[in-house]
Amino acid sequence: MSLLIFLVLILSIGASSASNATNNKRFPENFLWGCGTSAYQIEGGWNADGKGPSIWDNITHENPNFIKDGKNADVSADSYHKYEVDIAMLKELGVNFYRFSISWPRVLPTGFPDNVNQPGVLYYKNLIAELRSNGIEPVVTMYHNDLPQTLQDRDGIKNPDFVDWFAQYSRFCFQTFGDDVHYWLTINEPYVACTIGFYSVVYVDGIDDYVCMKNFLLAHATAWHIYHEELKMKGKVGIVLNSNWFEPETNSTEDLEASERTMQFIWGWLGHPLYKGDYPEIMKIRVANRSKLEGYNQSRIQELTSEEIAFAKGTNDFFAANTYTTSMVKRIPEAPIGTPSHNKDLGVESYQPSNWQSTGLDWLKVVPWGMRKLLKWIKNEYSNPPILITENGYADSTGELEDTSRMNYIRDYLSYIRDAMEYDGVNVIGYSYWSLMDNFEWVSGYTAKFGVINVNFTDPERTRTRKLSSYYYEKVIRNRCLVDDCQD
Ligand code: GAL
């Protein structure tokens, strides 16, 4: 650590302990600390050793304009070749777990387990073994956006057969890696995948997004049943839900209702079927009403059958949440009937005030207080589930090493998390900072950097350098506390 970094660290920690706002209570001894990444974003080796193409390989190659800087993740941070360096850094940070994802087309190039790519399997076996030998728990996402292109050629997630494809893939993962993996995440951010991400380009708004979410729900539930009932394995299986906290603009009944409606439409879309059974009532009513007025003879929401409702309910062993920011929300007049749209079905306006602290990404404003409200909502809505925060992080555009803003973000968000545990009795079991290192940030390419570790993308060696925030996070993990003067 350079002297400069050391001095800035000491000064900033000093400042933080002086601040009344920062919670100074120690986190519980069994609290899990981690960092996250995903395969497409860090691995590179896009066609190495028999890997098949994913939809992200194809879209970045065929349509570079889709990406802000026109770049792709063919090499990215090259973790396919450098995973040992990554693990050494995780070890330095002192994390308890590492959240990474398996690239489906790296292990099953055609998407199906009758064609296994052994070098791909070996890569993850080595990664998992190396983590374990360093005392780091692997937390493994099975699907993080990189669908095998072969399956997209068959209509991807909106094909009802997706449920069976995912069942085969998840069974393969459980059987191949399950002895050494005890925390499984089936699908990352279905809401984003079906509405905003890749699928917003190929899928029809207000129609295919409902099909996509239903198939993800049933795919997840099927994997959960395979794991617990067919294979009788002993670990835990969850799905990663995500979004913002939605703060009502005023205390009016209309805005309070708009806030709750948004939470139900986004978090509740799959949260409700998983914990309470079926889609949220408000969602069913609104989508059915608008569908009818638009001339559809059944609701675009894709109603679940009573068998499907029973099958999906209770299939989340812990609540995995990705969350970065907050939005304000208010009631607006009902949109005229016309072309279907998910946003019109929701029917509210959300925005982020311009005076909120900005970051390297438009959608990501720094609003730490929203974290506590979100956690409290999840606790109350779903009867106090164990919550694992699987993503939370700060982006800048430079990857700068003296990243005090990121350090403050980590401190302030964790402070509200600690508050939620202490004052609201929320059962947060762990926190995973996104991301371990700078990487390919989807449509933003390399223009947004989230890492606590800098990666030099112009260097063939992809040299990694620790940022200031990594030293702060290391200290937080070591002391289980955000400030120097901690209370037990
Ligand atoms: C999430 C996603 C991650 C990461 C992060 C920052 O939506 O799961 O892959 O990119 O956002 O934008």
XYZ file of C-alpha atoms and ligand atoms in Angstrom:
500
model
C 0.000 0.000 0.000
C 1.472 3.375 -0.962
C 1.974 5.976 1.742
C -0.549 8.255 0.073
C -3.261 5.585 0.066
C -2.447 4.796 3.668
C -2.793 8.438 4.718
C -6.061 8.948 2.853
C -7.398 5.771 4.439
C -6.496 6.883 7.949
C -7.991 10.341 7.368
C -11.218 9.009 5.907
C -11.704 6.407 8.589
C -11.061 9.127 11.152
C -13.715 11.260 9.485
C -16.165 8.400 9.390
C -15.824 7.619 13.073
C -16.477 11.270 13.855
C -19.713 11.155 11.884
C -22.789 10.519 14.015
C -24.495 8.837 11.133
C -22.199 5.825 10.864
C -23.377 2.875 12.903
C -20.551 1.816 15.214
C -21.927 -1.558 16.352
C -20.046 -4.677 15.385
C -21.708 -7.001 12.873
C -22.481 -10.485 14.211
C -19.639 -12.981 14.187
C -21.372 -15.218 11.653
C -22.133 -12.355 9.235
C -20.917 -13.345 5.751
C -18.699 -10.917 3.862
C -18.106 -11.306 0.148
C -17.446 -9.859 -3.272
C -19.179 -10.693 -6.530
C -18.500 -11.066 -10.243
C -20.130 -12.827 -13.183
C -18.680 -15.040 -15.882
C -19.256 -12.940 -18.988
C -18.113 -9.778 -17.247
C -14.698 -11.044 -16.104
C -13.661 -14.335 -17.668
C -12.724 -13.580 -21.254
C -11.654 -16.783 -23.023
C -14.862 -16.349 -24.967
C -14.106 -19.227 -27.347
C -11.317 -20.957 -25.415
C -11.095 -24.739 -25.080
C -14.456 -25.598 -26.610
C -16.675 -22.917 -25.062
C -19.821 -22.206 -27.087
C -21.018 -18.659 -27.837
C -23.473 -16.914 -25.534
C -26.020 -14.292 -26.501
C -23.636 -11.639 -25.146
C -20.754 -12.902 -27.283
C -23.008 -12.644 -30.293
C -24.630 -9.323 -29.648
C -21.321 -7.615 -28.851
C -19.715 -9.077 -31.990
C -22.593 -8.497 -34.364
C -23.928 -5.239 -33.028
C -21.163 -3.294 -31.260
C -23.325 -0.161 -31.360
C -25.417 -1.767 -28.651
C -22.472 -1.151 -26.291
C -21.547 2.383 -25.245
C -17.854 2.061 -26.123
C -18.418 -0.553 -28.851
C -16.333 -3.075 -26.904
C -16.897 -6.687 -25.873
C -15.742 -9.098 -23.170
C -13.713 -11.434 -25.398
C -10.798 -10.944 -22.989
C -12.151 -8.611 -20.299
C -10.229 -9.191 -17.047
C -9.083 -12.584 -18.396
C -10.123 -14.410 -15.238
C -10.372 -17.615 -17.259
C -6.582 -17.576 -17.114
C -6.080 -15.527 -13.960
C -8.460 -16.986 -11.413
C -5.598 -17.778 -9.040
C -4.660 -14.088 -8.918
C -8.323 -13.243 -8.228
C -8.426 -15.701 -5.355
C -5.199 -14.347 -3.893
C -6.851 -10.922 -3.823
C -9.984 -12.307 -2.200
C -7.742 -13.868 0.415
C -6.078 -10.497 1.070
C -9.486 -8.898 1.486
C -10.372 -11.580 4.018
C -13.814 -12.334 2.566
C -15.821 -15.342 3.725
C -17.326 -15.982 0.308
C -16.937 -15.263 -3.387
C -19.988 -14.952 -5.584
C -19.202 -15.894 -9.185
C -21.248 -17.382 -11.986
C -20.874 -20.428 -14.186
C -20.991 -19.697 -17.892
C -23.604 -22.119 -19.210
C -22.074 -22.282 -22.736
C -18.592 -22.858 -21.265
C -19.684 -26.097 -19.613
C -22.476 -27.070 -22.026
C -21.670 -25.465 -25.414
C -24.952 -26.565 -27.003
C -26.913 -25.810 -23.843
C -27.560 -29.497 -23.115
C -25.770 -31.989 -20.860
C -25.324 -34.594 -23.598
C -22.386 -32.482 -24.747
C -20.156 -31.563 -21.815
C -17.092 -29.386 -22.376
C -14.597 -30.954 -19.969
C -12.027 -28.105 -19.978
C -14.852 -25.733 -18.987
C -15.882 -28.037 -16.158
C -12.261 -28.289 -15.059
C -11.974 -24.494 -14.920
C -14.809 -24.249 -12.383
C -13.581 -27.315 -10.477
C -10.181 -25.669 -10.108
C -11.715 -22.344 -9.149
C -13.892 -23.956 -6.498
C -11.030 -26.107 -5.146
C -8.724 -23.084 -4.939
C -11.391 -21.081 -3.108
C -11.981 -23.903 -0.666
C -8.296 -24.387 0.001
C -8.156 -20.685 0.887
C -11.116 -21.015 3.214
C -13.457 -19.033 0.931
C -17.015 -20.288 0.414
C -18.151 -20.374 -3.227
C -21.587 -18.810 -3.796
C -22.477 -19.822 -7.322
C -24.900 -18.212 -9.748
C -26.007 -20.580 -12.488
C -27.470 -18.005 -14.852
C -26.105 -14.469 -15.087
C -27.262 -13.224 -18.522
C -25.042 -15.383 -20.745
C -27.543 -17.770 -22.317
C -26.048 -20.227 -24.827
C -26.758 -18.801 -28.292
C -28.074 -22.233 -29.333
C -30.962 -21.769 -26.891
C -31.640 -18.217 -28.019
C -31.922 -19.638 -31.539
C -34.876 -21.591 -30.157
C -36.511 -18.440 -28.785
C -34.566 -18.332 -25.516
C -36.293 -17.748 -22.239
C -39.705 -17.135 -23.707
C -39.848 -20.693 -25.039
C -41.828 -22.708 -22.435
C -39.181 -25.439 -22.902
C -36.738 -23.101 -21.158
C -38.010 -24.516 -17.869
C -36.865 -27.978 -18.911
C -33.560 -26.718 -20.381
C -32.772 -25.007 -17.100
C -33.807 -28.108 -15.157
C -31.261 -30.154 -17.115
C -28.558 -27.521 -16.716
C -29.151 -27.038 -12.989
C -29.200 -30.796 -12.360
C -25.880 -30.997 -14.204
C -24.398 -28.184 -12.053
C -25.656 -29.674 -8.784
C -24.286 -33.119 -9.669
C -20.978 -31.849 -11.046
C -20.085 -29.187 -8.479
C -22.580 -29.740 -5.663
C -20.286 -31.564 -3.252
C -18.225 -28.401 -2.888
C -20.870 -25.720 -3.311
C -23.410 -25.095 -0.574
C -24.964 -21.840 -1.736
C -26.618 -21.791 -5.141
C -28.216 -18.852 -6.911
C -30.340 -20.000 -9.813
C -31.006 -16.845 -11.837
C -29.590 -13.349 -11.526
C -32.069 -10.454 -11.700
C -34.895 -11.969 -13.738
C -36.637 -8.583 -13.709
C -33.728 -6.872 -15.470
C -33.142 -9.797 -17.804
C -36.796 -9.766 -18.951
C -37.474 -6.031 -19.131
C -34.366 -3.894 -19.488
C -31.397 -5.994 -20.553
C -30.792 -8.016 -23.689
C -34.399 -9.079 -23.894
C -35.738 -5.557 -24.181
C -34.204 -5.646 -27.667
C -35.739 -8.878 -28.850
C -38.904 -9.168 -26.776
C -42.215 -7.312 -27.008
C -42.973 -4.970 -24.114
C -46.001 -5.903 -22.032
C -46.222 -9.366 -23.586
C -42.980 -11.304 -23.717
C -41.694 -9.879 -20.419
C -44.560 -11.629 -18.604
C -43.765 -14.905 -20.384
C -40.063 -14.505 -19.613
C -40.691 -13.874 -15.895
C -43.066 -16.812 -15.630
C -40.538 -19.143 -17.253
C -37.781 -17.910 -14.937
C -40.028 -18.461 -11.917
C -40.867 -22.016 -12.938
C -37.257 -22.732 -13.944
C -36.042 -21.589 -10.543
C -38.712 -23.581 -8.692
C -37.888 -26.681 -10.739
C -34.195 -26.367 -9.871
C -35.093 -25.967 -6.184
C -37.229 -29.150 -6.292
C -34.476 -31.066 -8.114
C -31.902 -29.997 -5.521
C -33.930 -30.756 -2.412
C -36.294 -33.538 -3.473
C -34.639 -35.434 -6.303
C -30.980 -35.105 -5.293
C -31.615 -34.554 -1.583
C -28.648 -32.220 -1.308
C -28.029 -30.255 1.841
C -27.115 -26.716 0.794
C -29.298 -23.719 0.022
C -30.874 -22.528 -3.207
C -32.156 -19.014 -3.890
C -32.972 -16.699 -6.795
C -31.500 -13.186 -7.021
C -34.216 -10.524 -7.064
C -33.311 -6.888 -7.525
C -34.368 -3.309 -7.738
C -34.451 0.007 -5.904
C -36.321 1.206 -2.887
C -39.264 3.287 -4.172
C -39.873 6.228 -1.884
C -43.304 7.934 -2.065
C -42.992 11.539 -3.205
C -45.429 12.688 -0.509
C -47.394 11.124 2.321
C -50.599 11.299 0.305
C -52.608 8.086 0.028
C -52.041 8.183 -3.749
C -48.235 8.336 -3.496
C -48.082 5.768 -0.712
C -50.151 3.479 -2.900
C -47.896 4.237 -5.904
C -44.840 3.278 -3.862
C -46.366 0.035 -2.613
C -47.689 -0.790 -6.082
C -44.201 -0.337 -7.570
C -42.635 -2.545 -4.897
C -45.222 -5.236 -5.660
C -44.820 -4.945 -9.434
C -41.050 -5.240 -9.265
C -39.940 -7.068 -6.100
C -43.290 -8.810 -5.722
C -43.444 -10.032 -9.323
C -41.499 -13.124 -8.249
C -41.208 -12.421 -4.505
C -44.949 -12.871 -4.032
C -45.192 -16.241 -5.815
C -42.103 -17.478 -3.966
C -43.179 -16.472 -0.464
C -46.963 -16.009 -0.555
C -48.136 -17.843 -3.642
C -49.214 -16.354 -6.994
C -48.522 -12.897 -8.450
C -49.440 -9.871 -6.316
C -53.194 -9.135 -6.429
C -52.682 -5.535 -7.580
C -50.604 -6.750 -10.504
C -53.110 -9.381 -11.532
C -55.960 -6.877 -11.386
C -54.234 -4.091 -13.286
C -52.760 -6.260 -16.047
C -56.065 -8.122 -16.481
C -58.047 -4.870 -16.689
C -55.776 -3.220 -19.193
C -55.487 -6.429 -21.253
C -59.289 -6.613 -21.479
C -59.607 -2.975 -22.544
C -56.882 -3.553 -25.153
C -58.979 -6.360 -26.629
C -57.125 -9.419 -25.337
C -59.318 -12.313 -24.327
C -57.021 -13.229 -21.467
C -54.611 -11.363 -19.220
C -51.175 -10.711 -20.647
C -49.769 -11.566 -17.193
C -49.817 -15.312 -17.903
C -51.894 -16.383 -14.897
C -50.356 -19.215 -12.899
C -52.370 -22.414 -12.477
C -53.078 -23.635 -8.958
C -50.467 -26.386 -9.493
C -47.862 -23.836 -10.563
C -48.690 -21.637 -7.586
C -48.191 -24.519 -5.170
C -45.049 -25.670 -7.000
C -43.314 -22.272 -6.763
C -44.359 -21.285 -3.253
C -41.709 -21.836 -0.583
C -38.835 -22.421 -2.997
C -36.442 -19.723 -1.810
C -34.110 -20.827 0.975
C -32.899 -17.263 1.501
C -33.752 -13.885 0.016
C -30.891 -12.846 -2.289
C -31.200 -9.147 -3.127
C -29.242 -6.926 -5.493
C -29.796 -3.252 -4.784
C -27.869 -0.085 -5.524
C -30.115 2.934 -5.295
C -33.513 4.521 -4.616
C -36.152 6.266 -6.736
C -38.957 8.630 -5.843
C -42.372 7.573 -7.004
C -45.728 9.279 -7.484
C -49.204 8.510 -8.750
C -49.979 9.649 -12.303
C -53.231 9.608 -14.271
C -54.070 6.287 -15.951
C -52.303 5.997 -19.320
C -54.672 5.798 -22.294
C -55.339 2.341 -23.628
C -53.195 1.554 -26.692
C -50.105 -0.545 -27.208
C -49.434 -2.822 -24.224
C -46.550 -1.902 -21.972
C -45.317 -3.112 -18.641
C -44.778 0.466 -17.477
C -48.341 1.407 -18.311
C -49.517 -1.669 -16.421
C -47.587 -0.364 -13.430
C -48.841 3.176 -14.027
C -46.662 5.354 -11.789
C -43.903 7.875 -12.407
C -40.532 7.297 -10.823
C -37.498 9.555 -10.910
C -34.329 10.502 -9.061
C -33.959 14.135 -7.979
C -31.041 15.893 -9.664
C -29.533 16.937 -6.350
C -28.934 13.338 -5.281
C -25.259 12.379 -5.444
C -24.455 11.020 -8.877
C -21.953 8.331 -9.933
C -20.488 7.074 -13.200
C -23.888 5.669 -14.208
C -27.093 7.657 -14.741
C -29.368 5.276 -12.857
C -27.074 4.930 -9.862
C -27.478 7.741 -7.340
C -26.016 7.387 -3.868
C -28.997 7.062 -1.495
C -27.911 4.961 1.479
C -31.058 5.587 3.572
C -33.122 3.721 0.969
C -31.302 0.522 1.935
C -32.802 0.425 5.412
C -36.322 1.075 4.096
C -35.956 -1.644 1.480
C -34.720 -4.208 3.997
C -37.549 -3.380 6.379
C -40.086 -3.766 3.564
C -38.683 -7.201 2.618
C -38.765 -8.276 6.256
C -42.386 -7.237 6.745
C -43.628 -8.448 3.389
C -42.065 -11.908 3.447
C -42.153 -12.792 7.169
C -38.587 -12.030 8.081
C -36.575 -14.198 5.677
C -32.784 -14.482 5.940
C -31.505 -11.849 3.509
C -28.220 -12.112 1.629
C -27.318 -8.864 -0.112
C -25.781 -10.321 -3.241
C -24.970 -6.999 -4.951
C -24.468 -3.408 -3.890
C -21.818 -1.091 -5.268
C -20.590 2.199 -6.660
C -19.482 2.977 -10.225
C -17.090 5.610 -11.480
C -15.898 6.092 -15.019
C -12.164 6.138 -14.343
C -11.281 3.170 -12.162
C -9.281 5.615 -10.000
C -7.254 4.158 -7.142
C -8.085 6.818 -4.570
C -11.768 6.012 -4.698
C -13.014 7.776 -1.573
C -16.535 8.006 -3.015
C -16.719 4.232 -3.284
C -15.337 3.857 0.217
C -17.977 6.228 1.569
C -20.678 4.401 -0.378
C -19.657 1.090 1.211
C -19.511 2.649 4.665
C -22.851 4.434 4.398
C -24.819 1.581 2.840
C -23.438 -0.868 5.387
C -24.306 1.576 8.132
C -27.964 1.542 7.099
C -27.802 -2.242 6.808
C -26.482 -2.415 10.377
C -29.255 -0.013 11.451
C -31.871 -2.237 9.836
C -30.485 -5.226 11.735
C -30.295 -3.354 15.025
C -33.456 -1.239 15.046
C -35.791 -3.092 12.685
C -34.721 -6.647 13.487
C -34.027 -7.466 9.834
C -32.232 -10.786 9.436
C -29.386 -9.830 7.086
C -26.997 -12.772 6.917
C -24.372 -11.322 4.596
C -23.200 -8.703 2.135
C -21.444 -9.055 -1.188
C -19.858 -5.945 -2.672
C -20.242 -5.613 -6.436
C -17.673 -5.974 -7.751
C -14.410 -7.589 -6.773
C -12.790 -5.916 -9.774
C -13.479 -3.589 -12.674
C -15.138 -5.459 -15.513
C -17.362 -5.315 -18.589
C -20.483 -3.472 -17.475
C -22.980 -4.764 -20.086
C -24.286 -1.956 -22.342
C -21.880 0.489 -20.677
C -18.876 -1.590 -21.759
C -15.765 -0.447 -19.895
C -17.086 3.070 -19.246
C -18.341 2.189 -15.752
C -16.053 0.647 -13.136
C -17.398 -0.978 -9.968
C -14.336 -2.816 -8.631
C -12.577 -2.436 -5.322
C -9.708 -3.631 -7.484
C -8.611 -1.842 -10.633
C -7.911 -3.836 -13.783
C -5.677 -2.338 -16.454
C -7.574 -3.313 -19.603
C -4.890 -1.961 -21.924
C -2.219 -4.167 -20.386
C -2.038 -7.670 -21.938
C -1.391 -8.976 -18.424
C -4.597 -7.317 -17.169
C -2.710 -6.245 -14.071
C -4.864 -5.845 -10.958
C -4.231 -3.051 -8.462
C -6.022 -2.603 -5.182
C -7.984 0.614 -4.727
C -8.328 2.528 -1.484
C -11.832 1.099 -0.996
C -10.404 -2.419 -0.908
C -8.284 -1.494 2.121
C -11.300 -0.022 3.836
C -13.449 -3.078 3.042
C -10.664 -5.359 4.293
C -10.600 -3.463 7.563
C -14.380 -3.572 7.901
C -14.311 -7.335 7.405
C -11.479 -7.809 9.870
C -13.123 -5.695 12.595
C -16.729 -6.490 11.598
C -17.282 -2.794 12.054
C -17.421 0.392 9.978
C -15.490 2.738 12.257
C -12.361 2.618 14.377
C -14.154 2.939 17.680
C -16.473 -0.074 17.640
C -19.064 -1.212 20.140
C -19.880 -4.864 20.732
C -26.506 -5.897 -11.914
C -25.860 -7.074 -12.557
C -24.373 -7.073 -12.485
C -23.737 -5.710 -12.573
C -24.472 -4.667 -11.757
C -24.021 -3.246 -11.941
O -27.703 -5.642 -12.566
O -26.321 -8.258 -11.967
O -23.942 -7.963 -13.459
O -23.467 -5.342 -13.848
O -25.840 -4.708 -12.037
O -24.738 -2.604 -12.927
